Coordinates of C-alpha atoms in Angstrom, one line a residue:
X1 CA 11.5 2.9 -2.0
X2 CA 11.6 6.3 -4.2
X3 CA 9.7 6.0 -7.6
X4 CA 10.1 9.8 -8.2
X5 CA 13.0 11.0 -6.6
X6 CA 15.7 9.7 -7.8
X7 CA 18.7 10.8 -10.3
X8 CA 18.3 9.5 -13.8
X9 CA 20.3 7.3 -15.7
X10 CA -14.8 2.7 -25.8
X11 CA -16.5 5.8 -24.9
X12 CA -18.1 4.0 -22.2
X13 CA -21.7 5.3 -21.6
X14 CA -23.7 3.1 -21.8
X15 CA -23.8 -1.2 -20.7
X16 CA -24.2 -1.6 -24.7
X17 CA -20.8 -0.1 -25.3
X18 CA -18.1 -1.2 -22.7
X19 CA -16.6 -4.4 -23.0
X20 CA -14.2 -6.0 -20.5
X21 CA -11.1 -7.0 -21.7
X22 CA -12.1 -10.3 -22.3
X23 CA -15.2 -9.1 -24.6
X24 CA -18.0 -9.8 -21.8
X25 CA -20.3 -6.8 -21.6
X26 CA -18.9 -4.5 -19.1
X27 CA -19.9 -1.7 -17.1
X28 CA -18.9 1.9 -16.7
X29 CA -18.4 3.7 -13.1
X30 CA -19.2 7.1 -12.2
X31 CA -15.9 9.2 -12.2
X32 CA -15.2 9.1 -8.3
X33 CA -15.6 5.0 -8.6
X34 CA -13.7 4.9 -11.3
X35 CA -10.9 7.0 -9.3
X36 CA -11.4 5.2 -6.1
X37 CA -11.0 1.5 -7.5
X38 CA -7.8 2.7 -10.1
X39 CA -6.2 4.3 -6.7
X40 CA -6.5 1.9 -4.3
X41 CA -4.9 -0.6 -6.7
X42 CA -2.7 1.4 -8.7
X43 CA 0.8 1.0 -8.2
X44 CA 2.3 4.0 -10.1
X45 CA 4.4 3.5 -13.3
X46 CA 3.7 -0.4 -13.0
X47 CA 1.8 -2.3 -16.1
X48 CA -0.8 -4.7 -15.1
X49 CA -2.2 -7.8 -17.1
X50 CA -4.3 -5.8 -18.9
X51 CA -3.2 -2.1 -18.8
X52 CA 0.4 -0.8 -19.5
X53 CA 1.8 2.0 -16.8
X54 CA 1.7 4.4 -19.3
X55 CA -1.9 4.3 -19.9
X56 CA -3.1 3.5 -16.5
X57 CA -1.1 6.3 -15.2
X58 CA -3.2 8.8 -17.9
X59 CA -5.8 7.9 -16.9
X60 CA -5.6 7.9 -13.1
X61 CA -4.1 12.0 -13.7
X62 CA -7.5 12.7 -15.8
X63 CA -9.5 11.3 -13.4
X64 CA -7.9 13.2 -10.8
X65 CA -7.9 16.2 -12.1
X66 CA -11.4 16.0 -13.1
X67 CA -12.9 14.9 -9.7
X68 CA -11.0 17.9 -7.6
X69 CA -12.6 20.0 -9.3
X70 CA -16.0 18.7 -9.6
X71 CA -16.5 17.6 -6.0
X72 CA -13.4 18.9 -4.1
X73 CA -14.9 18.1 -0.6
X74 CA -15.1 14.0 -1.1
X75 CA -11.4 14.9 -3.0
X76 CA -10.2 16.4 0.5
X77 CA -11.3 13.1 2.7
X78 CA -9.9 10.9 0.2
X79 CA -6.5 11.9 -0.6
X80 CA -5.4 11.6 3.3
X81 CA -7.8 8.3 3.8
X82 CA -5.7 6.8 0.8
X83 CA -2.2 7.8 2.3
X84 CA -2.8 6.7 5.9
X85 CA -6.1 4.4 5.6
X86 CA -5.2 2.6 2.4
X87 CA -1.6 2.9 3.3
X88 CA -0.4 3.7 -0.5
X89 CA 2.4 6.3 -1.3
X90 CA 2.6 6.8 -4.7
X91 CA -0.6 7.2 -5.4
X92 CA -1.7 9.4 -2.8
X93 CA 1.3 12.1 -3.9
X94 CA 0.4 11.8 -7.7
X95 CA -3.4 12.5 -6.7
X96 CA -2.7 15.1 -4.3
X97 CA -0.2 17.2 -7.0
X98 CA -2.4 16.5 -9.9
X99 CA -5.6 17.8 -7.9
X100 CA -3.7 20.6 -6.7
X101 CA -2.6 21.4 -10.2
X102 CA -6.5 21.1 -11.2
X103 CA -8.2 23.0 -8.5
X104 CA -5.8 26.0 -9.2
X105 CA -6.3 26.1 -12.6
X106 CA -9.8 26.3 -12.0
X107 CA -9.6 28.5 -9.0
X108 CA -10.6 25.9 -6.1
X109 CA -9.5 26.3 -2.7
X110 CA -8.0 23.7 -0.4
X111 CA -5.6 22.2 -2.0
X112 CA -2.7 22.9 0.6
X113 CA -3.7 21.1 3.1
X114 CA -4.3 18.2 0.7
X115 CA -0.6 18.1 -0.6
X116 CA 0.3 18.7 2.8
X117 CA -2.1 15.6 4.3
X118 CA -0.7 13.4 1.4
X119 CA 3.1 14.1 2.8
X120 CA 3.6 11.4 5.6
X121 CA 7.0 10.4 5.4
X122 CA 10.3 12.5 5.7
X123 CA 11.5 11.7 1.9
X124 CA 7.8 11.9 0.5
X125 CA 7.9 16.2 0.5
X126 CA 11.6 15.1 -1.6
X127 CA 8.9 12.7 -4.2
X128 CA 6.7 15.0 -4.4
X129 CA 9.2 17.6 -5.8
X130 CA 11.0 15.5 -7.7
X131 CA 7.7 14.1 -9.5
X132 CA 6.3 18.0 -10.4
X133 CA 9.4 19.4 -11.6
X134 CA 10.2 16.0 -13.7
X135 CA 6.1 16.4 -14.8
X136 CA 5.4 20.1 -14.9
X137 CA 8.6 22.3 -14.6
X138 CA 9.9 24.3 -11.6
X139 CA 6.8 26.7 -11.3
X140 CA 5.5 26.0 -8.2
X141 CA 2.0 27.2 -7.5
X142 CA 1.7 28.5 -4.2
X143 CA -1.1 26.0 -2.7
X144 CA 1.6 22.9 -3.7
X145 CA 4.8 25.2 -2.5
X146 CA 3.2 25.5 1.0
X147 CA 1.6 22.3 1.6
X148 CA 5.2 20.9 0.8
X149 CA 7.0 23.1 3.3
X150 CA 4.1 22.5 5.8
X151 CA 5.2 18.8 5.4
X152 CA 8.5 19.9 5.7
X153 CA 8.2 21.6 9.5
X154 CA 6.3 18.2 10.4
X155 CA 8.5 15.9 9.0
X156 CA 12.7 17.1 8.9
X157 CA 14.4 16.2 12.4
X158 CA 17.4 14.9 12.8
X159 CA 17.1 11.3 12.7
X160 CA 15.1 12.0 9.3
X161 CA 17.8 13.5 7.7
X162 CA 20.1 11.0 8.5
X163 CA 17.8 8.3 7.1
X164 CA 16.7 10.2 3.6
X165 CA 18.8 12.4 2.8
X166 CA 20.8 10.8 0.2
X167 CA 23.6 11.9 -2.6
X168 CA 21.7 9.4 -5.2
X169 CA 18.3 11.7 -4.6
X170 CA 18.0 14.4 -7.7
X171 CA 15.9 16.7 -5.0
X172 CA 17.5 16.8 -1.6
X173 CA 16.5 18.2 1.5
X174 CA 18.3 21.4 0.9
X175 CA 17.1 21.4 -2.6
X176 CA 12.9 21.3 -0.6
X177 CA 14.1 23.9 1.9
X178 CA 15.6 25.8 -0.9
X179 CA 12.6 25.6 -3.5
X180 CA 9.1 26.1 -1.0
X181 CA 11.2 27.8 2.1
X182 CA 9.1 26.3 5.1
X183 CA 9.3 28.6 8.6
X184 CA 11.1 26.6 11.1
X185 CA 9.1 25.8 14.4
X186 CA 12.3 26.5 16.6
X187 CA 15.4 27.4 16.7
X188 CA 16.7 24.2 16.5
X189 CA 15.4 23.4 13.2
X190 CA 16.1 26.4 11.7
X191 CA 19.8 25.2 12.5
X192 CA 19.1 21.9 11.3
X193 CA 17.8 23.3 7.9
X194 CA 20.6 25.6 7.9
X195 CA 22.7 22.2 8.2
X196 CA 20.9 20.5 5.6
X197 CA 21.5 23.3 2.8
X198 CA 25.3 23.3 3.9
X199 CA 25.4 19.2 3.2
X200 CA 23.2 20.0 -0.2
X201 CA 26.0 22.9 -1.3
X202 CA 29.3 20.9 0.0
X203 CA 29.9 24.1 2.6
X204 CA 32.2 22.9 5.5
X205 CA 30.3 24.8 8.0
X206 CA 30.7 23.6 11.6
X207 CA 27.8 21.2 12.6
X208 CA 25.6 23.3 15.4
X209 CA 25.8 22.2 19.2
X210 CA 21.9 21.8 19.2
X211 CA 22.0 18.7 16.7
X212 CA 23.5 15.8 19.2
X213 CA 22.2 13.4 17.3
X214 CA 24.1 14.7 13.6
X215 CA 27.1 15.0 16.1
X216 CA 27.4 11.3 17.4
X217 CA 26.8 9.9 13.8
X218 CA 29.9 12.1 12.7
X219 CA 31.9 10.7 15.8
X220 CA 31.2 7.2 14.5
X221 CA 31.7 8.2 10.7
X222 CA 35.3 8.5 12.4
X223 CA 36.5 5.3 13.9
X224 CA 38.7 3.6 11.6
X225 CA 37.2 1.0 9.9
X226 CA 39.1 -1.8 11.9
X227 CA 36.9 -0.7 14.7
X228 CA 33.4 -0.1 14.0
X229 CA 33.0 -4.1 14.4
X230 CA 33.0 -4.0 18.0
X231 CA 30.6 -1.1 18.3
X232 CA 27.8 -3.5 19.4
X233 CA 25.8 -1.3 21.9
X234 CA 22.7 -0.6 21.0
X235 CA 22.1 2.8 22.7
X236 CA 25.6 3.7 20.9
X237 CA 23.8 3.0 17.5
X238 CA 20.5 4.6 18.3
X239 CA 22.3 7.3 19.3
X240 CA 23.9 8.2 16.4
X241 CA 20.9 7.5 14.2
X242 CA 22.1 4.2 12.5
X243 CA 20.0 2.7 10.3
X244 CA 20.2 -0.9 9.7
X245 CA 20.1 0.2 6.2
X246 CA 23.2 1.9 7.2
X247 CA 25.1 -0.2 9.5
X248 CA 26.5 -2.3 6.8
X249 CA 27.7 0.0 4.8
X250 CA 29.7 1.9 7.7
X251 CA 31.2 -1.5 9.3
X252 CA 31.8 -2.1 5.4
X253 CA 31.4 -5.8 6.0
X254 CA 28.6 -8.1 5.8
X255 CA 25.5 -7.9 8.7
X256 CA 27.1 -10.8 11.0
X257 CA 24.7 -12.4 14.0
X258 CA 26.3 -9.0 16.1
X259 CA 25.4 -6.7 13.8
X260 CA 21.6 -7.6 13.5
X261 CA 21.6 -8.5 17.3
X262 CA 23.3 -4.4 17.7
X263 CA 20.5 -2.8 15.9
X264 CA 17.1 -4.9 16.3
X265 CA 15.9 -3.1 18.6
X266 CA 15.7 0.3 17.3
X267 CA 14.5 -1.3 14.0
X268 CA 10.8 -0.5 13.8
X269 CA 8.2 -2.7 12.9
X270 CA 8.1 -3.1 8.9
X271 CA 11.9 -3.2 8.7
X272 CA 11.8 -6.4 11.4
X273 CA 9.2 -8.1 9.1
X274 CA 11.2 -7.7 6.0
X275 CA 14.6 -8.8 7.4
X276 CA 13.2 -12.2 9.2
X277 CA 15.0 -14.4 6.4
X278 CA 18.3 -12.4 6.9
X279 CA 17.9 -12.7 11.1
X280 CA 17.9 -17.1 10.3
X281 CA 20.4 -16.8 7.7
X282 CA 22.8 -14.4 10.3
X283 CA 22.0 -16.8 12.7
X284 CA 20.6 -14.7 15.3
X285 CA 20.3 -15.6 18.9
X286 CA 16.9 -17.5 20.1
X287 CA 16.6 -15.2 22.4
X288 CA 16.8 -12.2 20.3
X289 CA 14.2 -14.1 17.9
X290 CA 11.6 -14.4 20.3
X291 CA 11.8 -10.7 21.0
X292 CA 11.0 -10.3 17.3
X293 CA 9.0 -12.6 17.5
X294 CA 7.1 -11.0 20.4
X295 CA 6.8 -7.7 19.1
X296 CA 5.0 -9.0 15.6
X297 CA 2.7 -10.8 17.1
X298 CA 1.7 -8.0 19.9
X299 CA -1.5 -6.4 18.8
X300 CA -0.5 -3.0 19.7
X301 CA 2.6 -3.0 17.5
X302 CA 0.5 -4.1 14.3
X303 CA -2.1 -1.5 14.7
X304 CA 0.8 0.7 15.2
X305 CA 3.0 -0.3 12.4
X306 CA -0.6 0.3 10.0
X307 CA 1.5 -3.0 8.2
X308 CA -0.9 -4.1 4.8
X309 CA -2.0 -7.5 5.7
X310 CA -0.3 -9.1 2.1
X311 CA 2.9 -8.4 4.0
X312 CA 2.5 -11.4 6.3
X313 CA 2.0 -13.1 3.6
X314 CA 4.9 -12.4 2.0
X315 CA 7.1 -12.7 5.1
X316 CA 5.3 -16.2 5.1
X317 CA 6.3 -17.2 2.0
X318 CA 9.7 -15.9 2.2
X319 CA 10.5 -17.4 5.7
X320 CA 11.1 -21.4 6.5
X321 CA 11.9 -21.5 9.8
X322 CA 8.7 -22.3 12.0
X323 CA 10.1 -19.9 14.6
X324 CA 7.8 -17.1 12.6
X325 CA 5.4 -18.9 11.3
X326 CA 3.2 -18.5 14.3
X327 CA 3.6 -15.2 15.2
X328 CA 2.9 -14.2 11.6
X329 CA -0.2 -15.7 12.0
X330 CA -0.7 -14.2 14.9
X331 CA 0.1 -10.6 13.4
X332 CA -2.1 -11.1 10.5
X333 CA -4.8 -11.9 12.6
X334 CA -4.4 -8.5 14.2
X335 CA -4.1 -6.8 10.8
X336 CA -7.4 -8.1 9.9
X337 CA -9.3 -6.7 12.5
X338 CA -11.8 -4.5 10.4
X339 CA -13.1 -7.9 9.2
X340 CA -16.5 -8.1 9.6
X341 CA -17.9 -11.3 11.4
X342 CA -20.9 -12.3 8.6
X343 CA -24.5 -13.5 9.9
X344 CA -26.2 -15.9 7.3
X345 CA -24.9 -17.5 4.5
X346 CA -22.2 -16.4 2.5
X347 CA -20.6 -17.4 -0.8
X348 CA -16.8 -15.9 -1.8
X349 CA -15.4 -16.9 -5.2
X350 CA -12.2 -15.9 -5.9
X351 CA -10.9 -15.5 -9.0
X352 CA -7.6 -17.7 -10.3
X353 CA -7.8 -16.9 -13.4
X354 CA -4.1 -16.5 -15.5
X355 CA -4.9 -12.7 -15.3
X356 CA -4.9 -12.5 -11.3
X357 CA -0.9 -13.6 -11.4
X358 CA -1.0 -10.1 -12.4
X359 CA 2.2 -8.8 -9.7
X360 CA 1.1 -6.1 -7.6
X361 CA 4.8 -4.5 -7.8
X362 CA 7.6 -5.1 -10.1
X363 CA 9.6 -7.6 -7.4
X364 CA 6.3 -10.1 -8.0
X365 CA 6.6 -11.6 -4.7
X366 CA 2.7 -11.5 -4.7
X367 CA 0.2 -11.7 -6.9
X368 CA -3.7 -10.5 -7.3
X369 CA -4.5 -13.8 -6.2
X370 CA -2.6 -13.9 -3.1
X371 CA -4.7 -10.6 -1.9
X372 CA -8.0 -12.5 -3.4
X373 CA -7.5 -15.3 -1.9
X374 CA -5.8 -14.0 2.1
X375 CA -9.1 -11.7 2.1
X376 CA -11.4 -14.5 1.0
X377 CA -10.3 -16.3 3.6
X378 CA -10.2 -14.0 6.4
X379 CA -13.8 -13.2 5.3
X380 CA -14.8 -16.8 5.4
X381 CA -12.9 -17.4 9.2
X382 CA -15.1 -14.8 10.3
X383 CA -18.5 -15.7 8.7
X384 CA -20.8 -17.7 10.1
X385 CA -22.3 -20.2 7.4
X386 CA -19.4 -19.7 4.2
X387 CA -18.6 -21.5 0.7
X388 CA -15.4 -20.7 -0.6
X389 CA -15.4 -21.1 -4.5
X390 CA -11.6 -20.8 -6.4
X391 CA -12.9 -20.6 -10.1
X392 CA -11.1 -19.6 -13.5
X393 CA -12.6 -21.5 -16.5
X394 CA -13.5 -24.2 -13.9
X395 CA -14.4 -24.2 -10.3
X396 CA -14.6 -25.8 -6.5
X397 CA -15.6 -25.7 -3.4
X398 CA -12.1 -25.0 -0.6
X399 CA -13.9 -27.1 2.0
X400 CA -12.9 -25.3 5.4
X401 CA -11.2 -27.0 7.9
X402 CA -12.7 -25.9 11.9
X403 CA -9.8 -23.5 13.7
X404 CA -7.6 -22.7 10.6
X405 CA -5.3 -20.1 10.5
X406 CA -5.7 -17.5 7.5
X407 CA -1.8 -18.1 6.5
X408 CA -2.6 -21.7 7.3
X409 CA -5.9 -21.6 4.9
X410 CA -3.9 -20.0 2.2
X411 CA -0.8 -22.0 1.8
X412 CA -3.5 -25.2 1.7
X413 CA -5.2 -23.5 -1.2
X414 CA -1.7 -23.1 -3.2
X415 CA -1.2 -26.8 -2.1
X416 CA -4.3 -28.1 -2.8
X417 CA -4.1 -27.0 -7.0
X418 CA -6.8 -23.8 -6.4
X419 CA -5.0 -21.5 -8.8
X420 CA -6.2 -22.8 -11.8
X421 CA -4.8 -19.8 -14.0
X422 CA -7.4 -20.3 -16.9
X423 CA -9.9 -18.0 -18.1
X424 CA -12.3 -16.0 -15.9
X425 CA -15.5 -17.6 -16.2
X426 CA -17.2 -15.5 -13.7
X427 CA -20.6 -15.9 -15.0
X428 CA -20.7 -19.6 -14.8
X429 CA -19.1 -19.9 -11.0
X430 CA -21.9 -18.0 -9.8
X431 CA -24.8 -20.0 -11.5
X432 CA -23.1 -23.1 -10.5
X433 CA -22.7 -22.4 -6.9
X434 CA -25.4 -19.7 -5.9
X435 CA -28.0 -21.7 -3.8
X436 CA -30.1 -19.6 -2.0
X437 CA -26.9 -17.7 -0.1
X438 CA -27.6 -14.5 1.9
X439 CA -25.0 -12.4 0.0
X440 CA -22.2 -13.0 -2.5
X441 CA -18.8 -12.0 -2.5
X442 CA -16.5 -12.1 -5.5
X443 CA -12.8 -11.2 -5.3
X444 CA -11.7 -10.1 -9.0
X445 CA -10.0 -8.1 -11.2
X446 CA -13.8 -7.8 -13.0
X447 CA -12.2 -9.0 -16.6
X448 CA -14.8 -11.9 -17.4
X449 CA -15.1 -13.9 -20.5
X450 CA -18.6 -13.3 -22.2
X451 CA -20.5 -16.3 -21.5
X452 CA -23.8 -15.6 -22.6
X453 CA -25.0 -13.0 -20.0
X454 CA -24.9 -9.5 -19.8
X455 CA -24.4 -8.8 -16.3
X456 CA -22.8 -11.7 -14.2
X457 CA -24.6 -11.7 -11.4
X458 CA -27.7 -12.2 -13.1
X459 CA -28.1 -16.3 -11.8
X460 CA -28.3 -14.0 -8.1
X461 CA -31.7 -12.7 -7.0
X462 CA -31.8 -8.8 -6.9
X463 CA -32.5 -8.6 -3.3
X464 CA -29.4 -10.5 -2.3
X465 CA -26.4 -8.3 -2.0
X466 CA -23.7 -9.1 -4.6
X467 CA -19.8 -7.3 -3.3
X468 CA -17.5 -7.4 -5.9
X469 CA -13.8 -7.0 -4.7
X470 CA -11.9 -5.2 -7.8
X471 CA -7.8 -6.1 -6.9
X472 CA -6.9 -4.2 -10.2
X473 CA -8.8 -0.8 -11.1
X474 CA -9.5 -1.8 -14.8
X475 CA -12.0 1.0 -16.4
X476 CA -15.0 -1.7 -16.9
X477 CA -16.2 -3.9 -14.4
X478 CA -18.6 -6.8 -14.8
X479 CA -21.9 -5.6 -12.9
X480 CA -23.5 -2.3 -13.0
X481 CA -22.9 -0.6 -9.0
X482 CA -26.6 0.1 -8.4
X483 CA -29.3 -1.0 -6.1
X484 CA -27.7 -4.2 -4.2
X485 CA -24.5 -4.8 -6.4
X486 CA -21.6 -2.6 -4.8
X487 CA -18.1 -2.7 -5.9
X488 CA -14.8 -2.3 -3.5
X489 CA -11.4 -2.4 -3.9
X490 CA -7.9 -1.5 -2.2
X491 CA -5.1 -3.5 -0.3
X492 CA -6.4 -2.9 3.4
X493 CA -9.5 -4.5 5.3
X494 CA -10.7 -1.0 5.6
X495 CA -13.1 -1.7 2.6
X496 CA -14.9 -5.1 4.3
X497 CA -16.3 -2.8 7.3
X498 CA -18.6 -1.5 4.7
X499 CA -20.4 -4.2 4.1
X500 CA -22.4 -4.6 7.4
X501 CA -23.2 -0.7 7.3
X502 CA -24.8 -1.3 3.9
X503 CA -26.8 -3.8 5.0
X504 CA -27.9 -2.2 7.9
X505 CA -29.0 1.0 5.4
X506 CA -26.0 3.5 5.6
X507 CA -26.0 5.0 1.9
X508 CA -22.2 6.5 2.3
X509 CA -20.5 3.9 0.6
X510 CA -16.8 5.0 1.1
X511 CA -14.4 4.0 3.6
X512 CA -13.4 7.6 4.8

């Protein structure tokens, strides 16, 4: 969903000086920690418990722009890692611009291929626009202008067009052609360019003969409307391009157990996870469903699909019918693969404290606890000797039952009274259920309650490794990041594969 493109209606220095915001003592984190953790959580121009977006964005651009600058080579691996490995749009266009707009100011190279790496998605180079000139005005340094229009060539096809190019965008695709001119690769999408400026200018030029697919969209776009109903072949559809987002709006009538049946398979893998509760309520075929259902569940097609694990959840949640249940299982699973399987003992808190109902986007179907608690649990199915702690201003023991599923696992813990929704009494959950444990994982948003201590970790020996798993990207956290204590964050597994390199020696402790 666009956030940018569309029309509109405590100096902290020092551990004596930062606070969380809760008043424990808190800890500061070098810029490029600071800027990793507020990324990988960050969804852009959304408050969180503690921050408003206002703010949070602020200081997510100064953070940017300071870090491109200072050390633009870790800048260029992590602006693609957190488009494509930590799977975030927004974020990864506002750092990209913002370091671009940095680095020329201060007369860095690079930052072309950056804006261009950031661009991964056929209306992102149409966001990206829309969010400078709505920021910065219609100058257009050159580094941004080109890494746009190399975007562009990748990204513009037919089918593209079709799918993004809408009248309710401000900047359309004829308004990114028009403003950063990108070369065409061919012939062919020189035409289609040429095509796409004609529909952005209303010029009733005659659609070229090397666009077929533009072509057999216009030949549906003119059946009477008493027809389109029984255009049910799905080659037909694909085709021409349809959508499902489309299809109901050109058979103007509501997506009927045909409909979905006529275009599920050409829908790609997020858009079949997100429609499961429409498929039961069309009342789609059994047969069709277990094609669905087949192609979640297949491996290949998760890896593929690069699908965040907390959208099984929510497909979970949202879905009654058992005929998904266990191929979402299944498929998160698969998603979890980077999940390290943990020697030793191991004890995971997670936090359920009020401020971890905290929604991760403004449709609050999940919450920071959800992530906490489907990644302390897929950490816990895979480690050999684990305690699972749920703690807020008290805390207990999930006692594991042998063979779980992680979905399984977490709709007991909602069951089972685990989200206490209390204060975060961090501190406390660790003295009372450290004993002697190999390492210590604690899944957070780092905003503990001062309870006498200044670091809370301090009940854990120094030689035991303490992972704290931020799920928000507040400026303080509760531990310094030094020695053993390491800090982590994001809504991928990518993060968890670091562990076991850490504790085998490996000193790079980022996940690109």
């Amino acid at each position: 969903m666009a956030k940018f493109n569309i029309k509109l209606r405590r100096q902290h220095h020092g551990t004596g000086e930062a606070v969380t915001a809760e008043g424990a003592p808190g800890f500061s984190r070098e810029p490029r920690a600071e800027l990793f953790l507020l990324a990988v959580s960050n969804m852009v121009g959304e408050d969180t418990f503690y921050e408003g977006a206002a703010h949070r964005d602020a200081r997510f651009r100064e953070l940017v722009a300071a870090v491109a600058v200072t050390d633009p080579e870790w800048f260029a691996r992590f602006v693609p890692w957190l488009r494509t490995g930590a799977m975030l749009r927004s974020a990864a266009v506002v750092a990209a611009l913002e370091g671009a707009r940095a680095q020329v100011a201060a007369g860095v190279p690079g930052s072309r291929a950056i804006v261009d790496a950031a661009l991964q998605r056929a209306d992102e180079p149409g966001e990206a626009l829309a969010y400078w000139l709505g920021r910065h005005g219609r100058a257009l340094p050159k580094p941004v202008k080109r890494g746009i229009a190399d975007a562009v060539v990748r990204l513009y096809h037919e089918r593209s067009l079709l799918k993004y190019d809408a009248e309710g965008s401000a900047v359309r695709f004829g308004d990114v052609i028009d403003l950063t001119h990108p070369r065409a690769r061919d012939e062919r999408q020189g035409e289609l360019f040429r095509h796409a400026l004609d529909r952005r200018h209303q010029r009733d030029n005659p659609l070229p003969e090397s666009l077929p697919v533009l072509a057999a969209r216009a030949e549906l776009m003119g059946l009477p409307v008493g027809q389109r109903r029984e255009v049910t072949d799905p080659a037909v559809l694909s085709a021409a391009g349809m959508t499902w987002e489309a299809l109901a709006g050109w058979r103007q009538s509501a997506m009927d157990a045909a409909a979905w049946e006529a275009i599920i398979p050409t829908m790609g893998y997020l858009a079949l996870l997100r429609n499961l509760r429409n498929f039961d309520r069309a009342g789609v075929s059994d047969a069709v469903a277990e094609a669905v259902a087949a192609k979640l569940a297949d491996p290949g097609e998760v890896a593929r699909s690069r699908v965040l694990p907390m959208r099984f959840l929510s497909a979970y949640n949202a879905t009654p019918s058992l005929r998904w249940a266990y191929p979402l299982e299944q498929a998160l699973q698969h998603a979890l693969a980077n999940v390290p399987a943990l020697d030793a003992r191991t004890l995971i808190l997670i936090d359920t404290s009020f401020s971890m109902s905290s929604a991760f986007s403004k449709d609050g179907t999940l919450c920071c606890w959800d992530a906490a608690t489907v990644f302390g649990l897929a950490l816990a199915a895979r480690a050999r000797n684990p305690t699972v702690v749920s703690f807020s201003d008290a805390s207990r023991v999930f006692p594991a039952v042998a063979g779980e599923s992680v979905l399984t696992a977490v709709r007991r813990f909602k069951d089972g009274g685990y989200f206490y929704g209390g204060g975060t009494r961090t501190e406390q959950a660790v003295r009372d259920h450290y004993d002697g444990h190999d390492r210590l994982v604690i899944l957070t948003d780092e905003q503990a309650h001062w309870h006498g201590e200044a670091d809370v970790t301090a009940a854990v020996p120094a030689r035991v490794p303490v992972y704290t798993w931020n799920l928000a990207g507040y400026r303080v956290g509760h531990m310094p990041t030094e020695g053993n204590r390491h800090t982590f964050g994001g809504l991928s597994d990518a993060a968890f594969a670091m562990i076991p390199l850490i504790e085998v020696g490996s000193r790079d402790q980022w996940p690109f």
